[in-house]
Amino acid sequence: QSVLTQPPSVSAAPGQKVTISCSGSSSNIGNNYVSWYQQLPRTAPKLLIYDNNKRPSGIPDRFSGSKSGTSATLGITGLQTGDEADYYCGTWDSSLSAGVFGGGTKVTVL
Amino acid sequence: EAQVVESGGGLVQRGGSLRLSCAASEFTFSRHWMSWVRQAPGKGLEWVANINQDGSEENYVDSVKGRFTISRDNAKNSLYLQMNNLRAEDTAVYHCARVRPAAIFVMDVWGQGTTVTVSS
């Protein structure tokens, strides 16, 4: 059971938009920045979003992040077949003094 | 381009020990927190431990406290994870990751991982 809660899967047609939710508590999302990671099949995770809504260099603006209270959301617009991957939210938990991830969400392009 | 490469994984019996290494290159290693993250077969990511720039602060997930020790050698640009009293549930791919400057959790450079298998 992960500290952060994500839906197991989301899907949409090419060109459409998907959103992935990440729910936590005041000790983690509520008081710390959220980051999002993309893991393509058989590869290492890749940083997509940090500090709730910032994109590292090279990440297209089709990917966006937001946070409200104890929840965060990753949005992907203009969905492409290359976006099929597992997506994880993560943050620091101040009560645990440990990093925490969501269980991951598999994005399927129909 | 910044890079980290893990090594040291393998097959070990339950109760045994293993030391993972992570070699960093093309960035100033001593300026970054560093982390270990693992992924059990077919499962999601699990944060394991991190260490600050000079090695004076370490944090661990509860399940490895007292068994795993993270350390670093800034002169050798290397990160380590000493794993003792290994359990079947420690079987996973272990990734070394650089933490973004001014952050404690944001991991912006990842290695491909090294596989640890604990047999019972």
Coordinates of C-alpha atoms in Angstrom, one line a residue:
Chain A
Q1 CA 0.0 0.0 0.0
S2 CA 1.6 3.2 -1.2
V3 CA 1.6 6.4 0.9
L4 CA 0.5 8.3 -2.2
T5 CA -2.6 7.1 -4.1
Q6 CA -2.7 7.0 -7.9
P7 CA -5.2 5.3 -10.3
P8 CA -3.8 2.1 -11.6
S9 CA -4.5 3.0 -15.2
V10 CA -5.9 5.7 -17.6
S11 CA -6.4 5.6 -21.3
A12 CA -7.3 7.8 -24.2
A13 CA -7.1 8.0 -28.0
P14 CA -4.2 9.6 -29.7
G15 CA -4.4 13.4 -29.6
Q16 CA -6.6 13.4 -26.6
K17 CA -5.8 14.5 -23.0
V18 CA -5.4 12.4 -19.9
T19 CA -5.0 13.4 -16.3
I20 CA -3.4 11.4 -13.5
S21 CA -4.3 12.2 -9.9
C22 CA -2.0 11.7 -6.9
S23 CA -3.5 11.9 -3.4
G24 CA -1.6 12.3 -0.2
S25 CA -1.7 14.0 3.1
S26 CA -0.5 17.1 5.0
S27 CA 2.8 15.5 5.9
N28 CA 3.7 14.9 2.3
I29 CA 2.0 16.6 -0.7
G30 CA 0.4 19.2 1.6
N31 CA 3.7 20.6 2.7
N32 CA 6.2 19.6 0.1
Y33 CA 6.8 19.9 -3.6
V34 CA 5.6 17.1 -5.9
S35 CA 7.6 15.6 -8.8
W36 CA 6.4 13.2 -11.5
Y37 CA 8.4 10.5 -13.3
Q38 CA 7.8 8.7 -16.6
Q39 CA 9.0 5.1 -16.9
L40 CA 8.9 3.7 -20.4
P41 CA 8.9 -0.1 -20.7
R42 CA 12.3 -1.6 -19.7
T43 CA 13.9 1.7 -19.0
A44 CA 14.9 3.8 -16.0
P45 CA 12.5 6.4 -14.7
K46 CA 12.8 10.0 -16.1
L47 CA 11.9 13.2 -14.4
L48 CA 8.9 14.9 -16.0
I49 CA 7.8 17.5 -13.6
Y50 CA 9.4 19.0 -10.4
D51 CA 8.3 21.5 -7.8
N52 CA 4.6 20.8 -8.6
N53 CA 4.6 22.3 -12.1
K54 CA 8.1 22.9 -13.5
R55 CA 9.4 21.0 -16.5
P56 CA 13.1 20.1 -16.9
S57 CA 14.8 21.1 -20.1
G58 CA 13.7 18.9 -22.9
I59 CA 10.3 18.0 -21.6
P60 CA 7.6 19.1 -24.0
D61 CA 4.9 21.5 -22.7
R62 CA 2.3 18.7 -23.5
F63 CA 3.2 17.6 -19.9
S64 CA 1.9 19.8 -17.1
G65 CA 1.6 19.5 -13.3
S66 CA -0.5 21.1 -10.6
K67 CA -1.1 20.8 -6.9
S68 CA -4.0 21.8 -4.7
G69 CA -4.0 21.0 -1.0
T70 CA -3.0 17.4 -0.5
S71 CA -3.5 16.3 -4.1
A72 CA -1.5 16.7 -7.3
T73 CA -2.3 16.2 -10.9
L74 CA -0.3 15.3 -14.0
G75 CA -1.8 16.3 -17.4
I76 CA -0.7 15.0 -20.8
T77 CA -2.2 16.7 -23.9
G78 CA -1.9 15.7 -27.5
L79 CA -1.4 12.0 -26.4
Q80 CA 1.1 10.1 -28.5
T81 CA 1.8 6.3 -28.7
G82 CA 5.2 7.1 -27.3
D83 CA 3.6 8.3 -24.1
E84 CA 2.6 4.8 -23.2
A85 CA 4.4 4.3 -20.0
D86 CA 4.1 4.1 -16.2
Y87 CA 3.8 7.4 -14.4
Y88 CA 4.7 8.0 -10.8
C89 CA 4.2 10.9 -8.4
G90 CA 6.6 11.4 -5.6
T91 CA 7.4 13.8 -2.8
W92 CA 9.1 14.0 0.6
D93 CA 7.1 13.0 3.7
S94 CA 8.1 15.2 6.6
S95 CA 6.6 12.9 9.2
L96 CA 8.4 9.8 7.9
S97 CA 11.5 11.7 7.0
A98 CA 11.5 9.6 3.9
G99 CA 10.7 9.9 0.2
V100 CA 7.4 8.4 -1.0
F101 CA 6.0 7.4 -4.4
G102 CA 2.6 6.7 -5.6
G103 CA 1.8 3.2 -6.8
G104 CA 2.1 4.3 -10.4
T105 CA -0.4 4.8 -13.3
K106 CA -0.2 3.0 -16.6
V107 CA -1.1 5.2 -19.5
T108 CA -2.5 3.4 -22.5
V109 CA -3.0 5.1 -25.9
L110 CA -6.0 3.4 -27.5
Chain B
E1 CA 26.0 14.7 -19.9
A2 CA 25.6 13.8 -16.3
Q3 CA 25.5 10.1 -15.7
V4 CA 25.4 7.5 -12.9
V5 CA 26.1 3.8 -13.3
E6 CA 25.3 1.2 -10.8
S7 CA 27.2 -2.1 -10.1
G8 CA 27.4 -4.8 -7.5
G9 CA 24.1 -6.5 -7.8
G10 CA 23.8 -10.3 -7.9
L11 CA 22.3 -13.4 -6.3
V12 CA 22.6 -13.7 -2.5
Q13 CA 21.1 -16.0 0.1
R14 CA 18.6 -14.8 2.6
G15 CA 20.4 -13.2 5.5
G16 CA 23.4 -12.4 3.4
S17 CA 25.1 -9.1 2.5
L18 CA 25.8 -7.2 -0.7
R19 CA 27.3 -3.8 -1.4
L20 CA 26.1 -1.7 -4.3
S21 CA 28.1 1.0 -5.9
C22 CA 27.2 3.9 -8.1
A23 CA 29.8 5.8 -10.2
A24 CA 28.9 9.4 -11.1
S25 CA 30.4 11.3 -13.9
E26 CA 30.1 14.6 -15.8
F27 CA 28.7 16.6 -12.8
T28 CA 30.0 17.9 -9.5
F29 CA 29.1 15.0 -7.4
S30 CA 29.8 16.7 -4.1
R31 CA 27.2 19.3 -4.6
H32 CA 24.2 16.9 -4.8
W33 CA 22.1 14.8 -2.4
M34 CA 22.0 11.3 -3.8
S35 CA 19.4 8.6 -3.5
W36 CA 18.7 4.9 -4.0
V37 CA 15.4 3.8 -5.4
R38 CA 14.3 0.2 -6.0
Q39 CA 11.7 -1.6 -8.0
A40 CA 10.6 -5.1 -7.2
P41 CA 9.7 -7.3 -10.2
G42 CA 6.4 -6.1 -11.6
K43 CA 6.0 -3.5 -8.9
G44 CA 6.3 0.3 -8.6
L45 CA 9.1 2.5 -7.5
E46 CA 10.1 2.5 -3.8
W47 CA 12.4 5.2 -2.4
V48 CA 15.1 3.5 -0.3
A49 CA 17.5 6.0 1.1
N50 CA 19.3 9.3 0.5
I51 CA 22.4 11.1 1.7
N52 CA 23.4 14.7 1.8
Q53 CA 26.3 16.4 0.1
D54 CA 29.0 15.7 2.8
G55 CA 27.5 12.4 4.1
S56 CA 26.5 13.9 7.4
E57 CA 22.8 13.2 6.9
E58 CA 21.1 10.0 5.9
N59 CA 17.5 9.0 5.6
Y60 CA 15.9 5.5 5.1
V61 CA 12.6 3.9 4.4
D62 CA 11.4 2.0 7.5
S63 CA 11.7 -1.4 5.9
V64 CA 15.5 -1.1 5.6
K65 CA 16.4 0.8 8.7
G66 CA 19.1 -1.0 10.7
R67 CA 19.9 -3.3 7.7
F68 CA 21.0 -0.9 4.9
T69 CA 23.6 1.9 5.1
I70 CA 24.0 4.5 2.5
S71 CA 27.4 6.2 2.1
R72 CA 29.5 8.2 -0.3
D73 CA 33.1 9.0 -1.3
N74 CA 33.2 12.4 -2.9
A75 CA 36.9 12.0 -3.8
K76 CA 35.9 9.0 -5.9
N77 CA 32.5 10.4 -7.1
S78 CA 30.9 7.3 -5.8
L79 CA 27.7 6.4 -3.9
Y80 CA 27.3 3.1 -2.0
L81 CA 24.6 1.0 -0.4
Q82 CA 25.6 -1.6 2.1
M83 CA 22.8 -4.2 2.4
N84 CA 22.9 -6.6 5.3
N85 CA 20.5 -9.3 6.6
L86 CA 18.9 -9.4 3.2
R87 CA 15.3 -10.6 2.8
A88 CA 13.3 -12.1 -0.1
E89 CA 11.4 -8.8 -0.2
D90 CA 14.6 -6.9 -1.0
T91 CA 14.7 -8.5 -4.4
A92 CA 14.6 -5.6 -6.9
V93 CA 16.3 -3.5 -9.4
Y94 CA 18.2 -0.8 -7.5
H95 CA 18.6 2.6 -9.1
C96 CA 21.1 5.2 -8.1
A97 CA 19.7 8.7 -8.7
R98 CA 21.1 12.3 -8.5
V99 CA 19.0 14.7 -6.6
R100 CA 18.3 18.1 -8.2
P101 CA 20.2 21.1 -6.6
A102 CA 18.4 22.7 -3.6
A103 CA 16.1 19.7 -3.3
I104 CA 16.0 16.6 -1.2
F105 CA 13.7 14.4 -3.3
V106 CA 13.7 15.5 -6.9
M107 CA 15.7 12.9 -8.8
D108 CA 16.9 14.2 -12.2
V109 CA 19.5 11.7 -13.3
W110 CA 18.9 8.0 -13.0
G111 CA 21.0 4.9 -13.7
Q112 CA 19.7 1.9 -15.4
G113 CA 19.9 -0.1 -12.2
T114 CA 21.6 -3.2 -10.8
T115 CA 19.6 -6.3 -10.0
V116 CA 19.6 -7.9 -6.5
T117 CA 18.0 -11.3 -6.1
V118 CA 17.6 -12.8 -2.6
S119 CA 17.0 -16.5 -2.6
S120 CA 15.4 -18.3 0.3

